[in-house]
Amino acid sequence: MTGAPLDRLAAWPRLRLASLPTRLVRARNLRTALGAEAPELWVKMDSETGFALGGNKVRKLETELAPDRLEGVTHLVTAGGPQSNHCRVTAAAAAHLGLGCVLAINGEASDPPTGNALLHRHFGASILTVSSRDERAPAMAEAARDIAAEGGRALIVPLGASTGLGALGYALAVGELTSQLADLPEVERTWLFVSASSCGTLAGLLLGVSLLERADVRLVGVSADASAFELRTDTLRLAAEGAALLGWEGQLREGALAAADEFVGRGYGVPTPASREALDLFGRTEGIVLDPVYTAKAAAGMISWIRSGNVPPSHRVVFVHTGGHPALFA
Ligand SMILES: Cc1ncc(COP(=O)(O)O)c(C=O)c1O
């Protein structure tokens, strides 16, 4: 990566939380299991970003919680579902920074709490239970007002840390991945498959890919819940916000982006036959643990695209593993 926006990206202020670079692992057995026409397959192990059991949220919070944004802050306030990975990592970051943490959670955790719900409490967060997704934003605003009334100051971290700023964490990941791929023989095209929901990850990848001058890359975001239209719209908006922060006025590579919503099945967190198969296949062929909510559906999407011949055997596929392991134990 060269040029002024890339230099600004490389120098962007970050809270160092992640163990980087994450591994890029060749998935030979999985490729064999997918048939003779399957392309070369790799897994970018962002499940191993390390902090608080890892996953994609760690990279987004590195930029979202940059030291200059934390001046005077006494609490982090954020929101999510009872099994939110984002709430887990935010609560752990607050603990690490010596700050308080309030989580607006829509829905009750199981009793006793398991998986991420257990970890939200383990990291000492205060839980505000609300009854719907729509009530989360007002609950966060109210928590921030209460904190201010007691002389503190809250930093509200938007859902999933999916902001232009959070996306910069994933634009940086493209640079990391590019240098890992540079050690491999050249191929005509590289495909990235990744789970998408609040779209900060996909937006950051799109921005990072757009900043690369020549590589031929296709980026496929596989939805965990939202429609393909929402994924595309949110991804382009967040990538543009990230580009504006960098002062980059180039064109986002919209043509490189595909959004797939046909692997959601009956809804968020509800397994499908294809997501169960993907979870099993990754485990049995590679010893790689997927999660049932996000990465198993994204992997189901990748497997389906490969089996249906959408990715020619001469291309290379990288599955970006975004983590989410605690949900397996929920
Ligand atoms: C494990 C995991 N993978 C993927 C995603 C999707 O990432 P994003 O919200 O940036 O689209 C999330 C968060 O929602 C997640 O927790």
Coordinates of C-alpha atoms and ligand atoms in Angstrom, one line a residue:
M1 CA 0.0 0.0 0.0
T2 CA 1.4 3.4 -1.0
G3 CA 0.1 6.9 -1.4
A4 CA -1.2 9.6 1.0
P5 CA -4.6 8.0 2.0
L6 CA -2.8 4.7 2.6
D7 CA -0.2 6.5 4.7
R8 CA -3.0 8.2 6.7
L9 CA -4.6 4.9 7.2
A10 CA -1.4 3.2 8.4
A11 CA -0.8 6.0 10.9
W12 CA -4.5 6.2 12.1
P13 CA -4.7 6.4 15.9
R14 CA -5.6 3.0 17.4
L15 CA -6.1 1.4 20.8
R16 CA -3.9 -1.7 20.5
L17 CA -6.0 -4.6 21.4
A18 CA -5.6 -7.2 18.7
S19 CA -2.8 -9.8 18.2
L20 CA -1.9 -9.0 14.6
P21 CA -1.3 -10.2 12.0
T22 CA -3.9 -13.0 12.3
R23 CA -3.0 -16.3 10.6
L24 CA -3.8 -17.0 7.0
V25 CA -4.4 -20.7 6.9
R26 CA -4.5 -22.9 3.8
A27 CA -7.6 -25.2 3.8
R28 CA -6.5 -28.1 1.6
N29 CA -8.8 -30.7 3.0
L30 CA -11.8 -28.5 2.8
R31 CA -11.0 -27.8 -0.8
T32 CA -10.7 -31.5 -1.5
A33 CA -14.1 -32.0 0.2
L34 CA -15.6 -29.5 -2.2
G35 CA -14.6 -31.4 -5.3
A36 CA -12.1 -31.4 -8.1
E37 CA -13.2 -28.1 -9.5
A38 CA -12.9 -26.2 -6.2
P39 CA -10.4 -23.2 -6.2
E40 CA -7.5 -22.8 -3.8
L41 CA -9.0 -22.0 -0.4
W42 CA -7.5 -20.0 2.5
V43 CA -9.0 -18.9 5.8
K44 CA -8.0 -15.5 7.4
M45 CA -8.3 -16.3 11.0
D46 CA -9.7 -13.1 12.5
S47 CA -11.4 -15.4 15.0
E48 CA -7.9 -15.2 16.5
T49 CA -7.6 -11.4 17.1
G50 CA -7.0 -12.5 20.6
F51 CA -8.5 -9.9 22.9
A52 CA -11.5 -11.1 24.9
L53 CA -11.8 -14.3 22.8
G54 CA -11.2 -12.4 19.5
G55 CA -13.3 -11.9 16.4
N56 CA -13.9 -9.0 14.0
K57 CA -15.1 -6.5 16.7
V58 CA -11.6 -6.2 18.1
R59 CA -10.3 -4.6 14.9
K60 CA -13.2 -2.2 14.7
L61 CA -12.9 -1.2 18.3
E62 CA -9.2 -0.4 17.8
T63 CA -10.1 2.6 15.7
E64 CA -13.4 3.4 17.4
L65 CA -11.7 3.6 20.8
A66 CA -8.6 5.5 19.7
P67 CA -6.9 7.2 22.6
D68 CA -7.8 10.7 21.5
R69 CA -11.5 9.8 21.6
L70 CA -11.2 8.5 25.2
E71 CA -10.1 11.7 26.8
G72 CA -12.3 12.4 29.8
V73 CA -14.5 9.4 29.1
T74 CA -15.6 7.4 32.2
H75 CA -17.9 4.9 30.6
L76 CA -18.5 3.0 27.3
V77 CA -22.1 2.6 26.4
T78 CA -23.2 0.2 23.6
A79 CA -26.0 -2.1 22.6
G80 CA -26.8 -5.5 21.0
G81 CA -28.7 -8.7 21.5
P82 CA -28.3 -11.1 24.5
Q83 CA -25.6 -13.0 22.6
S84 CA -23.8 -10.0 21.1
N85 CA -20.1 -10.5 20.3
H86 CA -19.8 -6.7 20.0
C87 CA -21.0 -6.2 23.5
R88 CA -18.6 -8.8 24.8
V89 CA -15.6 -7.1 23.3
T90 CA -16.7 -3.6 24.2
A91 CA -17.3 -4.7 27.9
A92 CA -13.9 -6.3 28.0
A93 CA -12.3 -3.1 26.4
A94 CA -13.9 -1.0 29.1
A95 CA -12.6 -3.3 31.8
H96 CA -9.1 -3.2 30.3
L97 CA -9.2 0.6 30.2
G98 CA -10.6 0.9 33.7
L99 CA -13.9 2.4 32.5
G100 CA -17.5 1.5 33.4
C101 CA -19.6 -0.1 30.8
V102 CA -23.4 -0.1 30.1
L103 CA -24.9 -2.5 27.6
A104 CA -28.5 -1.9 26.3
I105 CA -29.5 -5.5 25.5
N106 CA -32.8 -6.3 23.7
G107 CA -34.1 -9.5 25.2
E108 CA -33.4 -11.5 28.3
A109 CA -30.4 -13.7 28.7
S110 CA -31.0 -17.4 29.6
D111 CA -30.9 -18.2 33.3
P112 CA -28.1 -18.9 34.2
P113 CA -26.5 -16.8 31.4
T114 CA -24.4 -18.6 28.8
G115 CA -22.0 -17.8 26.0
N116 CA -21.6 -14.1 25.3
A117 CA -24.3 -13.2 27.9
L118 CA -22.2 -14.9 30.6
L119 CA -19.1 -12.9 29.4
H120 CA -21.0 -9.6 29.4
R121 CA -21.4 -10.1 33.1
H122 CA -18.0 -11.6 33.6
F123 CA -16.4 -8.3 32.3
G124 CA -18.4 -6.3 34.8
A125 CA -20.9 -4.5 32.5
S126 CA -24.2 -3.1 33.7
I127 CA -27.0 -4.5 31.7
L128 CA -30.1 -2.5 30.7
T129 CA -32.6 -4.9 29.3
V130 CA -35.0 -3.4 26.7
S131 CA -37.7 -5.2 24.9
S132 CA -37.0 -4.4 21.2
R133 CA -34.2 -3.4 18.9
D134 CA -35.8 0.0 18.4
E135 CA -35.5 0.8 22.1
R136 CA -31.7 0.3 22.2
A137 CA -30.7 3.7 20.9
P138 CA -33.0 5.7 23.3
A139 CA -31.7 3.5 26.1
M140 CA -28.1 4.3 25.3
A141 CA -28.9 8.0 25.1
E142 CA -30.6 7.8 28.5
A143 CA -27.7 5.9 30.0
A144 CA -25.3 8.6 28.7
R145 CA -27.4 11.3 30.3
D146 CA -27.5 9.4 33.7
I147 CA -23.7 9.1 33.6
A148 CA -23.3 12.8 32.8
A149 CA -25.7 13.7 35.7
E150 CA -23.3 11.9 38.0
G151 CA -20.4 13.8 36.7
G152 CA -19.1 11.2 34.3
R153 CA -18.8 11.1 30.5
A154 CA -20.0 8.3 28.2
L155 CA -18.7 7.4 24.9
I156 CA -21.6 5.8 22.9
V157 CA -20.2 3.1 20.6
P158 CA -22.8 2.6 17.8
L159 CA -24.2 -0.9 17.1
G160 CA -21.4 -3.3 16.1
A161 CA -18.9 -0.4 16.1
S162 CA -20.0 -0.2 12.5
T163 CA -19.1 3.4 11.7
G164 CA -16.8 5.0 9.1
L165 CA -14.2 5.0 11.9
G166 CA -14.7 1.4 12.9
A167 CA -14.5 0.4 9.2
L168 CA -11.0 1.8 9.1
G169 CA -10.0 -1.1 11.3
Y170 CA -11.0 -3.5 8.4
A171 CA -9.4 -1.3 5.7
L172 CA -6.2 -1.8 7.6
A173 CA -6.8 -5.6 7.6
V174 CA -6.8 -5.5 3.8
G175 CA -3.2 -4.3 4.0
E176 CA -2.3 -7.1 6.3
L177 CA -4.0 -9.7 4.1
T178 CA -2.4 -8.3 1.0
S179 CA 1.1 -8.7 2.4
Q180 CA 0.3 -12.3 3.4
L181 CA -1.0 -13.0 -0.1
A182 CA 2.0 -11.4 -1.7
D183 CA 4.1 -14.4 -0.6
L184 CA 1.9 -16.7 -2.7
P185 CA 1.9 -17.3 -6.5
E186 CA -0.1 -14.8 -8.4
V187 CA -3.7 -15.7 -9.4
E188 CA -6.0 -14.0 -11.8
R189 CA -8.6 -13.1 -9.1
T190 CA -9.0 -13.3 -5.4
W191 CA -12.4 -13.7 -3.8
L192 CA -13.1 -12.7 -0.2
F193 CA -16.2 -14.1 1.5
V194 CA -17.2 -12.6 4.8
S195 CA -20.2 -12.5 7.2
A196 CA -22.2 -9.2 7.2
S197 CA -24.8 -7.7 9.5
S198 CA -24.2 -4.1 10.6
C199 CA -21.7 -4.0 7.7
G200 CA -18.7 -2.2 9.3
T201 CA -16.5 -5.2 8.4
L202 CA -17.6 -5.5 4.8
A203 CA -17.4 -1.7 4.4
G204 CA -13.8 -1.6 5.7
L205 CA -12.8 -4.5 3.4
L206 CA -14.4 -2.6 0.5
L207 CA -12.6 0.6 1.3
G208 CA -9.3 -1.3 1.7
V209 CA -9.8 -3.1 -1.6
S210 CA -10.7 0.1 -3.3
L211 CA -7.5 1.7 -2.1
L212 CA -5.4 -1.1 -3.7
E213 CA -4.4 0.1 -7.1
R214 CA -4.4 -3.1 -9.2
A215 CA -5.4 -6.3 -7.5
D216 CA -8.4 -8.1 -9.0
V217 CA -10.6 -8.8 -6.0
R218 CA -14.2 -9.7 -5.5
L219 CA -15.8 -9.2 -2.2
V220 CA -18.9 -11.3 -1.2
G221 CA -20.8 -10.2 2.0
V222 CA -23.1 -13.0 3.2
S223 CA -25.9 -11.8 5.4
A224 CA -26.7 -13.0 8.9
D225 CA -30.0 -11.2 8.9
A226 CA -30.4 -8.1 6.7
S227 CA -31.6 -8.0 3.0
A228 CA -29.0 -7.8 0.2
F229 CA -30.3 -4.3 -0.5
E230 CA -29.7 -3.2 3.1
L231 CA -26.2 -4.8 3.1
R232 CA -25.2 -3.0 -0.1
T233 CA -26.6 0.4 1.0
D234 CA -25.1 0.3 4.5
T235 CA -21.8 -1.0 3.2
L236 CA -21.4 1.7 0.6
R237 CA -22.4 4.4 3.1
L238 CA -20.0 3.3 5.7
A239 CA -17.1 2.8 3.2
A240 CA -17.8 6.3 2.0
E241 CA -17.7 7.6 5.5
G242 CA -14.3 5.9 6.1
A243 CA -13.0 7.3 2.8
A244 CA -14.0 10.8 3.9
L245 CA -12.1 10.4 7.2
L246 CA -9.0 9.5 5.1
G247 CA -9.6 12.5 2.8
W248 CA -9.7 10.0 -0.1
E249 CA -11.8 11.1 -3.1
G250 CA -11.3 8.1 -5.3
Q251 CA -14.1 5.7 -6.4
L252 CA -15.2 2.8 -4.2
R253 CA -15.1 -0.4 -6.2
E254 CA -18.8 -1.0 -6.2
G255 CA -18.5 -3.5 -9.0
A256 CA -16.3 -5.7 -6.8
L257 CA -19.0 -6.0 -4.1
A258 CA -21.7 -8.6 -4.0
A259 CA -24.3 -9.0 -1.2
A260 CA -25.9 -12.4 -0.6
D261 CA -29.0 -12.8 1.6
E262 CA -30.2 -16.2 0.5
F263 CA -28.3 -18.0 3.3
V264 CA -30.1 -16.4 6.2
G265 CA -32.9 -19.0 6.2
R266 CA -35.6 -18.5 8.7
G267 CA -33.8 -15.6 10.4
Y268 CA -31.0 -14.3 12.6
G269 CA -29.4 -17.1 14.6
V270 CA -31.6 -19.8 13.2
P271 CA -29.4 -22.6 11.7
T272 CA -30.1 -23.9 8.2
P273 CA -29.1 -27.3 6.8
A274 CA -26.4 -25.6 4.8
S275 CA -25.0 -23.7 7.8
R276 CA -25.0 -26.9 9.8
E277 CA -23.1 -28.6 7.0
A278 CA -20.6 -25.8 6.8
L279 CA -20.0 -25.8 10.5
D280 CA -19.4 -29.6 10.4
L281 CA -17.2 -29.4 7.3
F282 CA -14.8 -26.7 8.7
G283 CA -14.5 -28.7 11.9
R284 CA -14.0 -32.1 10.4
T285 CA -11.7 -31.2 7.5
E286 CA -9.7 -28.4 9.0
G287 CA -10.2 -28.3 12.8
I288 CA -11.6 -24.8 12.4
V289 CA -14.4 -23.8 14.7
L290 CA -17.2 -21.6 13.1
D291 CA -20.0 -20.0 15.0
P292 CA -23.7 -20.9 14.3
V293 CA -25.0 -17.3 13.9
Y294 CA -22.5 -15.6 11.5
T295 CA -19.6 -17.5 10.1
A296 CA -21.5 -20.8 9.5
K297 CA -23.9 -19.0 7.3
A298 CA -21.2 -17.1 5.5
A299 CA -19.3 -20.4 5.0
A300 CA -22.5 -21.9 3.6
G301 CA -22.6 -19.1 1.1
M302 CA -19.0 -19.6 0.1
I303 CA -19.5 -23.3 -0.3
S304 CA -22.6 -22.8 -2.4
W305 CA -20.9 -20.3 -4.7
I306 CA -18.0 -22.7 -5.2
R307 CA -20.2 -25.8 -5.8
S308 CA -22.3 -23.9 -8.3
G309 CA -19.2 -23.0 -10.3
N310 CA -19.4 -19.2 -9.6
V311 CA -15.7 -19.2 -8.7
P312 CA -13.4 -20.8 -11.4
P313 CA -10.8 -23.3 -10.2
S314 CA -8.0 -21.0 -11.3
H315 CA -9.0 -18.3 -8.8
R316 CA -8.2 -18.0 -5.1
V317 CA -10.8 -17.9 -2.3
V318 CA -10.1 -16.3 1.2
F319 CA -12.8 -16.9 3.8
V320 CA -12.6 -14.1 6.4
H321 CA -13.4 -15.9 9.7
T322 CA -14.9 -13.2 11.9
G323 CA -15.1 -15.3 15.1
G324 CA -18.2 -15.5 17.3
H325 CA -17.2 -18.7 19.1
P326 CA -19.0 -18.0 22.4
A327 CA -22.4 -18.5 20.6
L328 CA -21.5 -22.2 20.2
F329 CA -21.8 -22.5 24.0
A330 CA -25.0 -20.5 24.4
Ligands
LIG1 C1 -18.9 -13.2 14.7 C2 -19.4 -12.1 13.8 N1 -19.2 -12.2 12.5 C3 -19.7 -11.3 11.7 C4 -20.4 -10.2 12.1 C5 -20.8 -9.2 11.2 O1 -20.0 -8.1 11.2 P1 -20.6 -6.6 10.8 O2 -21.5 -6.3 11.9 O3 -19.4 -5.7 10.8 O4 -21.3 -6.7 9.5 C6 -20.6 -10.0 13.5 C7 -21.3 -8.9 14.1 O5 -22.4 -8.6 14.0 C8 -20.1 -11.1 14.4 O6 -20.3 -11.0 15.7

